[in-house]
Every structure is written in C-alpha cells, then in structure tokens.
Short mmCIF file of C-alpha atoms in Angstrom, two decimals:
data_model
loop_
_atom_site.label_atom_id
_atom_site.label_comp_id
_atom_site.label_asym_id
_atom_site.label_seq_id
_atom_site.Cartn_x
_atom_site.Cartn_y
_atom_site.Cartn_z
CA MET T 245 -91.45 -5.12 -45.07
CA GLY T 246 -88.10 -5.45 -42.32
CA LYS T 247 -86.30 -2.11 -41.71
CA LYS T 248 -82.64 -1.70 -41.70
CA LEU T 249 -79.70 -3.46 -39.71
CA PRO T 250 -78.56 -0.98 -37.35
CA ASP T 251 -76.27 1.34 -38.64
CA TYR T 252 -74.19 3.60 -35.99
CA ARG T 253 -72.52 6.07 -38.57
CA SER T 254 -75.40 8.21 -38.64
CA GLY T 255 -74.77 9.99 -35.56
CA ASN T 256 -77.72 9.45 -34.30
CA VAL T 257 -76.94 6.29 -31.88
CA GLU T 258 -73.59 6.09 -29.65
CA ILE T 259 -71.43 3.02 -30.58
CA PRO T 260 -71.57 1.62 -27.06
CA GLY T 261 -68.72 0.48 -24.84
CA MET T 262 -64.85 -0.30 -25.96
CA ALA T 263 -65.32 -0.34 -29.71
CA GLY T 264 -66.92 3.16 -29.16
CA LYS T 265 -63.69 4.72 -26.99
CA ILE T 266 -61.46 3.23 -29.76
CA LYS T 267 -63.11 4.97 -32.44
CA LYS T 268 -63.06 8.69 -30.31
CA LYS T 269 -59.07 7.82 -29.66
CA LEU T 270 -58.63 6.86 -33.36
CA GLU T 271 -60.40 10.21 -34.76
CA GLU T 272 -58.89 12.25 -31.83
CA THR T 273 -55.47 10.66 -33.93
CA PHE T 274 -56.47 11.31 -36.93
CA SER T 275 -57.78 14.96 -36.58
CA GLN T 276 -54.05 16.05 -35.85
CA MET T 277 -52.99 14.69 -39.47
CA GLY T 278 -55.06 18.31 -40.46
CA ALA T 279 -58.42 17.90 -42.10
CA ARG T 280 -57.75 17.29 -44.95
CA HIS T 281 -55.51 14.40 -44.81
CA GLY T 282 -57.17 13.54 -41.29
CA ASN T 283 -61.01 13.03 -42.23
CA SER T 284 -60.01 10.90 -45.00
CA MET T 285 -58.48 8.87 -43.35
CA SER T 286 -61.75 8.49 -40.67
CA ALA T 287 -63.53 7.80 -43.62
CA ILE T 288 -61.56 5.10 -45.26
CA LEU T 289 -60.40 3.01 -42.32
CA LEU T 290 -63.46 4.33 -39.40
CA GLY T 291 -66.48 4.97 -41.58
CA GLU T 292 -66.89 7.73 -40.67
CA LYS T 293 -67.38 10.63 -43.63
CA SER T 294 -69.71 13.55 -41.99
CA GLU T 295 -66.82 15.60 -41.67
CA LEU T 296 -65.42 14.72 -44.91
CA ASP T 297 -64.43 17.83 -47.45
CA ALA T 298 -67.02 17.97 -50.22
CA GLN T 299 -64.44 18.34 -52.72
CA MET T 300 -62.11 15.67 -51.72
CA LYS T 301 -65.62 13.00 -51.76
CA ALA T 302 -66.86 14.94 -55.35
CA LEU T 303 -63.01 14.35 -56.47
CA TYR T 304 -62.80 10.51 -55.52
CA GLN T 305 -66.15 10.38 -57.13
CA LYS T 306 -65.43 11.68 -60.14
CA SER T 307 -62.13 9.64 -60.08
CA GLY T 308 -64.34 6.81 -59.85
CA ILE T 309 -62.73 5.46 -56.69
CA GLY T 310 -65.23 6.35 -54.21
CA HIS T 311 -66.06 3.05 -52.72
CA ILE T 312 -62.59 3.57 -51.32
CA LEU T 313 -64.32 6.22 -48.93
CA ALA T 314 -66.21 2.88 -48.01
CA ILE T 315 -66.05 0.55 -44.85
CA SER T 316 -65.45 -2.60 -47.98
CA GLY T 317 -65.53 -6.32 -47.91
CA LEU T 318 -61.89 -5.73 -49.39
CA HIS T 319 -61.19 -3.35 -46.27
CA MET T 320 -62.78 -6.05 -43.97
CA SER T 321 -60.91 -9.15 -45.94
CA PHE T 322 -57.78 -7.30 -45.08
CA ILE T 323 -58.05 -6.83 -41.77
CA GLY T 324 -59.46 -10.09 -40.90
CA MET T 325 -57.53 -12.41 -42.61
CA GLY T 326 -54.76 -10.20 -41.87
CA PHE T 327 -55.17 -10.89 -38.38
CA TYR T 328 -56.14 -14.63 -38.50
CA GLY T 329 -52.59 -14.95 -40.93
CA LEU T 330 -50.78 -13.81 -37.92
CA LEU T 331 -51.41 -15.43 -35.51
CA ARG T 332 -51.27 -18.66 -37.46
CA ARG T 333 -48.15 -17.18 -38.59
CA VAL T 334 -46.76 -17.03 -35.17
CA GLY T 335 -47.24 -20.52 -33.83
CA CYS T 336 -51.61 -19.86 -32.77
CA PRO T 337 -53.73 -23.39 -33.52
CA VAL T 338 -56.19 -23.15 -35.83
CA LYS T 339 -58.92 -22.54 -33.45
CA PRO T 340 -58.06 -20.43 -31.20
CA ALA T 341 -56.56 -18.23 -33.88
CA GLY T 342 -59.94 -18.49 -35.83
CA VAL T 343 -62.16 -17.65 -32.82
CA LEU T 344 -59.57 -14.88 -31.87
CA GLY T 345 -59.91 -13.49 -35.69
CA ILE T 346 -63.60 -13.40 -35.91
CA LEU T 347 -64.12 -11.83 -32.43
CA PHE T 348 -61.49 -9.39 -33.61
CA LEU T 349 -63.34 -8.60 -37.43
CA LEU T 350 -66.63 -8.62 -35.01
CA GLY T 351 -65.16 -5.41 -33.03
CA TYR T 352 -64.72 -3.85 -36.03
CA THR T 353 -67.44 -4.62 -37.23
CA VAL T 354 -69.20 -2.62 -34.40
CA MET T 355 -66.61 0.17 -34.09
CA ILE T 356 -67.79 1.03 -37.67
CA GLY T 357 -70.85 1.42 -37.04
CA GLY T 358 -71.82 -2.46 -39.39
CA GLY T 359 -72.95 -1.51 -42.66
CA VAL T 360 -74.21 -3.89 -44.91
CA SER T 361 -70.70 -4.57 -46.44
CA ALA T 362 -68.47 -4.86 -43.06
CA ILE T 363 -71.44 -7.30 -42.03
CA ARG T 364 -70.92 -8.80 -45.58
CA ALA T 365 -67.89 -9.54 -44.90
CA PHE T 366 -67.84 -10.65 -41.48
CA VAL T 367 -70.31 -13.37 -42.13
CA MET T 368 -67.99 -14.03 -45.04
CA PHE T 369 -65.24 -14.18 -43.27
CA GLY T 370 -66.78 -16.49 -40.44
CA ILE T 371 -67.95 -18.98 -42.57
CA ARG T 372 -64.13 -19.21 -44.49
CA VAL T 373 -62.69 -19.01 -40.75
CA GLY T 374 -65.34 -21.89 -39.94
CA ALA T 375 -64.25 -24.09 -42.87
CA ASP T 376 -60.61 -24.54 -41.82
CA LEU T 377 -62.05 -25.27 -37.83
CA CYS T 378 -64.20 -27.77 -39.65
CA GLY T 379 -61.25 -28.95 -42.07
CA ARG T 380 -63.85 -27.92 -44.93
CA ALA T 381 -63.32 -26.42 -48.26
CA TYR T 382 -63.88 -22.65 -48.78
CA ASP T 383 -66.68 -21.91 -51.54
CA MET T 384 -66.74 -18.27 -51.90
CA ALA T 385 -70.25 -18.13 -53.92
CA THR T 386 -71.84 -20.21 -51.04
CA SER T 387 -70.77 -17.83 -48.25
CA LEU T 388 -71.80 -14.50 -50.28
CA ALA T 389 -75.43 -16.77 -50.44
CA VAL T 390 -75.84 -17.65 -46.93
CA ALA T 391 -74.73 -14.18 -45.95
CA ALA T 392 -76.92 -12.31 -48.44
CA ALA T 393 -80.10 -14.37 -47.11
CA LEU T 394 -79.28 -13.37 -43.77
CA ILE T 395 -79.01 -9.86 -45.17
CA ALA T 396 -82.47 -9.99 -46.91
CA LEU T 397 -83.76 -12.00 -43.86
CA GLU T 398 -83.42 -9.19 -41.56
CA SER T 399 -84.41 -6.45 -43.95
CA PRO T 400 -86.20 -7.53 -46.97
CA MET T 401 -85.51 -3.74 -48.17
CA TYR T 402 -81.80 -4.14 -48.29
CA LEU T 403 -82.78 -6.11 -52.21
CA ARG T 404 -83.41 -2.61 -53.33
CA ASP T 405 -80.77 -0.83 -51.50
CA ALA T 406 -77.34 0.82 -53.66
CA GLY T 407 -74.75 -0.29 -51.02
CA TYR T 408 -76.57 -3.84 -50.66
CA LEU T 409 -76.28 -4.64 -54.44
CA LEU T 410 -72.93 -2.59 -55.27
CA SER T 411 -71.24 -4.90 -51.76
CA PHE T 412 -72.92 -8.12 -53.14
CA GLY T 413 -72.87 -7.50 -56.86
CA ALA T 414 -68.81 -6.96 -56.49
CA VAL T 415 -68.24 -10.10 -55.06
CA LEU T 416 -70.89 -12.43 -57.50
CA GLY T 417 -68.62 -10.72 -60.19
CA MET T 418 -65.47 -11.94 -58.52
CA ALA T 419 -67.28 -15.42 -57.82
CA ALA T 420 -69.36 -16.58 -60.46
CA VAL T 421 -68.44 -14.21 -63.48
CA TYR T 422 -64.89 -14.60 -63.84
CA PRO T 423 -64.25 -18.20 -63.07
CA LEU T 424 -66.28 -18.05 -66.73
CA MET T 425 -63.78 -16.10 -67.81
CA MET T 426 -61.12 -18.18 -67.39
CA ARG T 427 -62.30 -21.12 -68.81
CA GLN T 428 -63.38 -19.78 -71.73
CA GLY T 429 -59.41 -17.43 -72.38
CA LYS T 430 -57.11 -18.95 -69.70
CA THR T 431 -53.85 -16.54 -69.21
CA GLU T 432 -50.58 -16.72 -67.35
CA SER T 433 -49.88 -13.09 -67.83
CA LYS T 434 -50.94 -11.57 -64.54
CA ILE T 435 -52.03 -8.11 -66.03
CA LEU T 436 -54.65 -9.98 -68.16
CA GLN T 437 -55.75 -12.41 -65.13
CA SER T 438 -56.55 -8.68 -63.29
CA PHE T 439 -57.77 -7.04 -66.63
CA GLN T 440 -60.76 -10.37 -66.59
CA ALA T 441 -61.34 -9.84 -63.08
CA SER T 442 -61.99 -5.93 -62.95
CA LEU T 443 -64.18 -6.63 -66.27
CA ALA T 444 -66.19 -9.58 -64.35
CA VAL T 445 -66.78 -7.03 -61.67
CA ASN T 446 -67.67 -4.37 -63.59
CA LEU T 447 -69.88 -6.18 -65.76
CA VAL T 448 -71.92 -6.88 -62.58
CA LEU T 449 -71.82 -3.23 -61.04
CA PHE T 450 -72.44 -1.67 -64.19
CA PRO T 451 -76.62 -2.03 -64.30
CA VAL T 452 -76.25 -0.78 -60.85
CA MET T 453 -74.74 1.59 -61.51
CA LEU T 454 -76.55 3.13 -64.20
CA SER T 455 -79.61 2.77 -62.20
CA PHE T 456 -78.77 4.19 -59.01
CA TYR T 457 -76.37 7.13 -60.18
CA TYR T 458 -76.77 7.35 -63.80
CA GLU T 459 -73.30 7.58 -64.60
CA PHE T 460 -70.29 5.20 -64.94
CA PRO T 461 -66.63 5.68 -64.95
CA PRO T 462 -65.14 3.86 -68.08
CA TYR T 463 -61.31 4.02 -66.85
#
C-alpha cells in the first residue's frame, strides 16, 4: 500500500555525503552548550530529538509549543526564503539565486532527514521560486496541493499520519480558511489579524489533534 519516504532521523540510516558530515559537526558544536540547551538546539535546527531530555520535551508539549522541536515548514521557509532573499539583495540575478536557493534547501532537507513537513516545505519552496523564474504569480493553495499529491503518491499511508495531516492542515488553514475570515471581517489591526490567522490554523488542526492526541492546548 506504499512505503514511507526515507526518514534518516530514526538513526538506522546514516545520512550520506557532505550533509552527514555537516550535521555531525553541528551536533558536536551544540553539545558544547551543555546537555539541556545543546540537545534542544539539535532538535530545533537538526530534527535530532533522540538525546532530548524527556522532561524538557514534555514541558514543550504541555505548553502547546511542541511543534518548535520539529523541523516544520516555518523553519524551512525562514531558511529557504532567507537565503534566496539574501542572494537577491546582494545583486544575484533571479535564475542563479533561485537555483542556488533550491540546492541549498535541498541540502538542508537531506541533512535533517527528509521528514514529511520538510519535504512539503521544500516542494512548496521550489514552486515558489519556479514561479519567480517563470514570471508567474505564486499560489499557495496550488503548491500545497502539488506537495500533498506528490507525497501521497509516493506513500499513500501518509494520509493517515499525524505529521502529514498537521503539516498540511496548518498551511491549509492559512491558504483557505484565513482568506475567508479576512473577507468576512477585514481589520487593519495587526493584533486582530494575528488572532485570525492563529484561529484559522487551529480550526483545521483541532479535529486532527483530538483524533491523534486526545487533547488540545486552549492557549
């Protein structure tokens, strides 16, 4: 019925090539920060949670910010778009900047193990940059659908995976529910806009959270 995409984070498969060497070097650097902070940094930036203190992990989860410990699309967006934007700011033409941005994010995706949220973000980033290269408008909903279809085509069982549903559900909330909210009650207040965006995402994630974890942090 389809197999899961390769996930190097399990530790059973060694990450190959330069990506693996860079990851090991970063892990060694983070370890010098001490077990508590170093392991947290490894989880946030490298997706390596095997050494994370159980109490620390539980604290993040109970606070409703456990997603910080996972390599999410937000991480990927900051890294990919940040690098791409930096190249554009220093005068790099669109095409070379786009190609270098995609290769850079691909290397990071391989280094962190290629989890479902990372692959989703990489595909969406590739489409975003591709739109710039072709002079076309970028549509978040379309890129989200393409990423979902590609991952599900490779492994249909992801359709029943919590990580898959949470990752795509969060972006779906921003791409589909949030625009509807803005049409119904448009506001100039940044605080209210942030609240609407958060509400849109959580409306989509609410049934998924209850179905898989039987709890939901109200704050």
